[in-house]
Tab-separated table of C-alpha atoms in Angstrom:
chain	number	residue	atom	x	y	z
T	9	ALA	CA	130.875	183.357	115.558
T	10	GLN	CA	133.497	181.200	117.160
T	11	SER	CA	134.366	181.414	120.829
T	12	VAL	CA	136.370	179.624	123.488
T	13	THR	CA	135.525	179.266	127.168
T	14	GLN	CA	137.978	178.107	129.777
T	15	LEU	CA	136.264	177.187	133.004
T	16	GLY	CA	138.303	177.959	136.060
T	17	SER	CA	140.754	180.822	135.946
T	18	HIS	CA	142.786	179.141	138.671
T	19	VAL	CA	143.354	175.435	139.244
T	20	SER	CA	145.431	173.959	142.054
T	21	VAL	CA	146.569	170.351	142.184
T	22	SER	CA	148.999	168.431	144.318
T	23	GLU	CA	152.210	167.199	142.808
T	24	GLY	CA	151.546	163.787	141.279
T	25	ALA	CA	147.810	164.357	140.948
T	26	LEU	CA	145.756	164.452	137.784
T	27	VAL	CA	145.640	167.735	135.904
T	28	LEU	CA	142.397	168.650	134.153
T	29	LEU	CA	142.029	172.002	132.439
T	30	ARG	CA	138.730	172.645	130.735
T	31	CYS	CA	138.078	174.188	127.353
T	32	ASN	CA	134.770	174.450	125.537
T	33	TYR	CA	134.385	175.932	122.109
T	34	SER	CA	131.662	177.240	119.915
T	35	SER	CA	131.999	176.847	116.178
T	36	SER	CA	129.677	176.406	113.253
T	37	VAL	CA	132.346	174.592	111.260
T	38	PRO	CA	134.844	171.907	112.229
T	39	PRO	CA	137.315	173.747	114.418
T	40	TYR	CA	141.052	173.686	114.707
T	41	LEU	CA	141.925	173.750	118.404
T	42	PHE	CA	145.170	174.431	120.196
T	43	TRP	CA	146.546	174.391	123.716
T	44	TYR	CA	149.441	176.655	124.621
T	45	VAL	CA	151.416	177.126	127.821
T	46	GLN	CA	152.903	180.416	128.995
T	47	TYR	CA	155.565	180.682	131.670
T	48	PRO	CA	156.077	184.032	133.420
T	49	ASN	CA	157.377	186.779	131.167
T	50	GLN	CA	157.577	184.480	128.184
T	51	GLY	CA	155.677	183.880	124.988
T	52	LEU	CA	153.417	180.928	124.273
T	53	GLN	CA	154.606	177.396	123.645
T	54	LEU	CA	152.464	174.963	121.700
T	55	LEU	CA	151.440	171.922	123.738
T	56	LEU	CA	149.219	170.209	121.198
T	57	LYS	CA	146.708	170.780	118.433
T	58	TYR	CA	143.566	169.173	117.080
T	59	THR	CA	143.114	169.192	113.330
T	60	SER	CA	140.549	166.379	112.878
T	61	ALA	CA	143.056	163.582	112.331
T	62	ALA	CA	142.413	161.947	115.720
T	63	THR	CA	140.171	162.829	118.630
T	64	LEU	CA	142.786	161.994	121.266
T	65	VAL	CA	145.787	164.206	120.788
T	66	LYS	CA	149.084	163.704	122.563
T	67	GLY	CA	151.340	166.653	123.117
T	68	ILE	CA	154.578	167.567	124.759
T	69	ASN	CA	155.467	167.266	128.452
T	70	GLY	CA	153.013	164.403	128.980
T	71	PHE	CA	149.892	166.411	128.175
T	72	GLU	CA	147.038	165.181	126.059
T	73	ALA	CA	143.600	166.412	125.066
T	74	GLU	CA	140.468	164.763	123.786
T	75	PHE	CA	138.187	166.361	121.243
T	76	LYS	CA	134.541	165.633	122.001
T	77	LYS	CA	132.236	167.028	119.384
T	78	SER	CA	129.077	166.113	121.279
T	79	GLU	CA	130.269	168.135	124.263
T	80	THR	CA	132.066	170.806	122.201
T	81	SER	CA	135.018	170.293	124.496
T	82	PHE	CA	138.769	169.964	124.209
T	83	HIS	CA	139.952	169.452	127.779
T	84	LEU	CA	143.649	169.205	128.580
T	85	THR	CA	144.873	166.475	130.916
T	86	LYS	CA	148.046	165.130	132.421
T	87	PRO	CA	148.086	162.021	134.602
T	88	SER	CA	150.642	163.279	137.102
T	89	ALA	CA	151.396	166.921	137.786
T	90	HIS	CA	154.931	168.131	138.257
T	91	MET	CA	156.091	171.348	139.852
T	92	ARG	CA	157.395	172.559	136.502
T	93	ASP	CA	153.854	172.410	135.083
T	94	ALA	CA	152.905	175.500	137.061
T	95	ALA	CA	152.094	178.091	134.386
T	96	GLU	CA	149.274	179.760	132.481
T	97	TYR	CA	147.462	177.625	129.939
T	98	PHE	CA	145.512	178.961	126.991
T	99	CYS	CA	143.065	177.216	124.720
T	100	ALA	CA	142.605	178.694	121.244
T	101	VAL	CA	140.449	178.066	118.201
T	102	SER	CA	141.437	179.011	114.701
T	103	SER	CA	138.974	181.549	113.459
T	104	SER	CA	136.784	180.318	110.641
T	105	GLY	CA	138.254	181.100	107.246
T	106	THR	CA	141.272	182.943	108.612
T	107	TYR	CA	144.506	182.206	110.350
T	108	LYS	CA	143.564	184.250	113.391
T	109	TYR	CA	143.171	182.716	116.823
T	110	ILE	CA	140.441	183.255	119.316
T	111	PHE	CA	141.923	182.685	122.755
T	112	GLY	CA	140.259	181.618	125.947
T	113	THR	CA	140.804	183.674	129.057
T	114	GLY	CA	143.450	181.305	130.354
T	115	THR	CA	143.827	179.027	133.365
T	116	ARG	CA	146.591	179.453	135.885
T	117	LEU	CA	147.781	176.089	137.140
T	118	LYS	CA	149.348	175.898	140.564
T	119	VAL	CA	151.082	172.719	141.667
T	120	LEU	CA	151.334	172.132	145.398
T	121	ALA	CA	154.214	170.218	146.928
B	16	GLY	CA	162.351	174.250	114.355
B	17	ALA	CA	159.850	177.101	114.006
B	18	VAL	CA	161.695	179.592	116.173
B	19	VAL	CA	160.468	183.158	116.498
B	20	SER	CA	162.794	185.736	117.999
B	21	GLN	CA	161.461	188.947	119.490
B	22	HIS	CA	163.634	191.888	120.434
B	23	PRO	CA	164.003	193.639	122.783
B	24	SER	CA	162.671	191.528	125.600
B	25	TRP	CA	162.347	194.499	127.902
B	26	VAL	CA	162.385	198.225	127.362
B	27	ILE	CA	161.859	201.240	129.558
B	28	CYS	CA	161.536	204.666	128.031
B	29	LYS	CA	160.211	208.130	128.686
B	30	SER	CA	156.761	209.263	127.743
B	31	GLY	CA	156.629	210.728	124.248
B	32	THR	CA	159.300	208.573	122.682
B	33	SER	CA	158.762	205.930	120.011
B	34	VAL	CA	159.711	202.327	120.540
B	35	LYS	CA	160.322	199.708	117.873
B	36	ILE	CA	159.872	195.988	118.533
B	37	GLU	CA	161.192	193.396	116.112
B	38	CYS	CA	159.791	189.960	115.394
B	39	ARG	CA	161.879	187.545	113.341
B	40	SER	CA	161.200	184.039	112.139
B	41	LEU	CA	164.612	182.376	112.346
B	42	ASP	CA	164.204	179.111	110.509
B	43	PHE	CA	161.163	179.610	108.336
B	44	GLN	CA	159.544	182.231	106.177
B	45	ALA	CA	156.384	183.892	107.373
B	46	THR	CA	153.997	185.686	105.072
B	47	THR	CA	151.709	186.309	108.025
B	48	MET	CA	152.662	187.517	111.473
B	49	PHE	CA	150.427	188.597	114.326
B	50	TRP	CA	150.878	191.174	117.060
B	51	TYR	CA	149.217	190.731	120.421
B	52	ARG	CA	148.981	192.751	123.572
B	53	GLN	CA	148.626	191.131	126.959
B	54	PHE	CA	147.608	192.921	130.128
B	55	PRO	CA	148.638	191.493	133.497
B	56	LYS	CA	146.919	188.224	134.297
B	57	GLN	CA	144.787	188.442	131.183
B	58	SER	CA	144.555	186.710	127.847
B	59	LEU	CA	146.125	187.829	124.603
B	60	MET	CA	144.406	190.531	122.611
B	61	LEU	CA	145.059	190.499	118.882
B	62	MET	CA	146.112	193.931	117.714
B	63	ALA	CA	146.835	193.360	114.052
B	64	THR	CA	147.704	190.891	111.342
B	65	SER	CA	150.887	191.692	109.488
B	66	ASN	CA	151.177	190.570	105.887
B	67	GLU	CA	154.459	190.614	103.991
B	68	GLY	CA	154.516	193.271	101.330
B	69	SER	CA	151.171	194.792	102.185
B	70	LYS	CA	149.481	196.902	104.827
B	71	ALA	CA	148.646	195.398	108.165
B	72	THR	CA	145.080	194.620	109.099
B	73	TYR	CA	144.182	196.145	112.440
B	74	GLU	CA	141.564	194.881	114.856
B	75	GLN	CA	138.718	197.119	115.827
B	76	GLY	CA	139.701	199.708	118.383
B	77	VAL	CA	143.445	199.558	117.694
B	78	GLU	CA	144.914	202.886	116.619
B	79	LYS	CA	146.794	202.485	113.359
B	80	ASP	CA	148.758	205.684	113.834
B	81	LYS	CA	149.773	204.706	117.349
B	82	PHE	CA	150.889	201.190	116.508
B	83	LEU	CA	152.755	201.164	113.204
B	84	ILE	CA	153.416	197.757	111.701
B	85	ASN	CA	155.854	197.009	108.923
B	86	HIS	CA	156.413	193.582	107.368
B	87	ALA	CA	159.103	194.308	104.823
B	88	SER	CA	160.485	190.799	104.424
B	89	LEU	CA	159.414	187.198	104.833
B	90	THR	CA	161.269	186.934	108.137
B	91	LEU	CA	160.786	190.294	109.812
B	92	SER	CA	157.876	192.299	111.116
B	93	THR	CA	158.206	195.377	113.304
B	94	LEU	CA	155.803	197.108	115.650
B	95	THR	CA	156.503	200.735	116.449
B	96	VAL	CA	154.669	202.317	119.351
B	97	THR	CA	154.681	205.990	118.467
B	98	SER	CA	154.689	208.766	121.042
B	99	ALA	CA	154.316	206.212	123.773
B	100	HIS	CA	152.520	207.071	127.006
B	101	PRO	CA	152.169	205.197	130.300
B	102	GLU	CA	148.895	203.624	129.192
B	103	ASP	CA	150.806	201.904	126.385
B	104	SER	CA	152.815	199.973	128.944
B	105	SER	CA	152.112	196.298	128.420
B	106	PHE	CA	153.483	192.953	127.309
B	107	TYR	CA	153.586	192.703	123.515
B	108	ILE	CA	153.876	189.318	121.812
B	109	CYS	CA	154.291	188.432	118.170
B	110	SER	CA	153.615	185.183	116.373
B	111	ALA	CA	154.262	183.862	112.898
B	112	ARG	CA	152.953	181.211	110.541
B	113	ASP	CA	155.140	179.130	108.273
B	114	ARG	CA	154.339	180.111	104.669
B	115	ARG	CA	154.937	176.555	103.482
B	116	LYS	CA	152.066	175.306	105.609
B	117	GLY	CA	148.958	176.933	104.330
B	118	ASP	CA	146.176	175.030	106.006
B	119	LEU	CA	144.300	176.532	108.911
B	120	GLY	CA	145.336	173.713	111.200
B	121	GLN	CA	148.945	174.802	111.304
B	122	PRO	CA	149.848	176.570	114.536
B	123	GLN	CA	151.196	180.006	115.162
B	124	HIS	CA	154.699	180.146	116.626
B	125	PHE	CA	155.214	182.758	119.299
B	126	GLY	CA	158.067	184.995	120.290
B	127	ASP	CA	159.025	185.469	123.940
B	128	GLY	CA	157.379	188.853	124.169
B	129	THR	CA	158.498	192.380	124.940
B	130	ARG	CA	157.724	194.068	128.229
B	131	LEU	CA	157.274	197.759	127.538
B	132	SER	CA	157.294	200.236	130.417
B	133	ILE	CA	156.650	203.909	129.733
B	134	LEU	CA	157.605	206.315	132.502
């Protein structure tokens, strides 16, 4: 069965500092992986996706993620945090053979001035 | 592109009433839509998969008679919470997949959610 683990339910960084949000997956087949961001009282916005075309994926708002098969990881990074990046971030894997997602538990990013 | 509109964004109603939430794909057709429930400070819980022209597929533990789903067209799915009670209060989010993009790597596009409060 597939699963997603997001280490760290809360992450705080200073404005301008590196953002690193962790996501590890478990899958018996090549996975499709996604990162979404959720602002308060809103739905989810797609940041980026991995679909096996390239291991380093660039997304919107300066975010990127690297797929590492050996580590079963798909961590999200941004070189310099901005106040507007404060939000909830979800990692998701597309469930094997279906279109359904399995979501991680989410990481709340706080950006300190 | 790939805009999903969800309505209403916020609703308050009395216990015992039924509430209908609409999910529309505005610039694409969606044969498959998903309904999620999100509790405060938690992740999204998939409730059901809505398929155009057929019955919805509910996840284990979700009451079919409580949460009625209709997907009558390629751009509209509705979730009706029947005889709602305070424990049904939650944030409900829908998502949709573009029917032209059939591979599993294509993302779901999410609506902005509906905050339901039952008094």
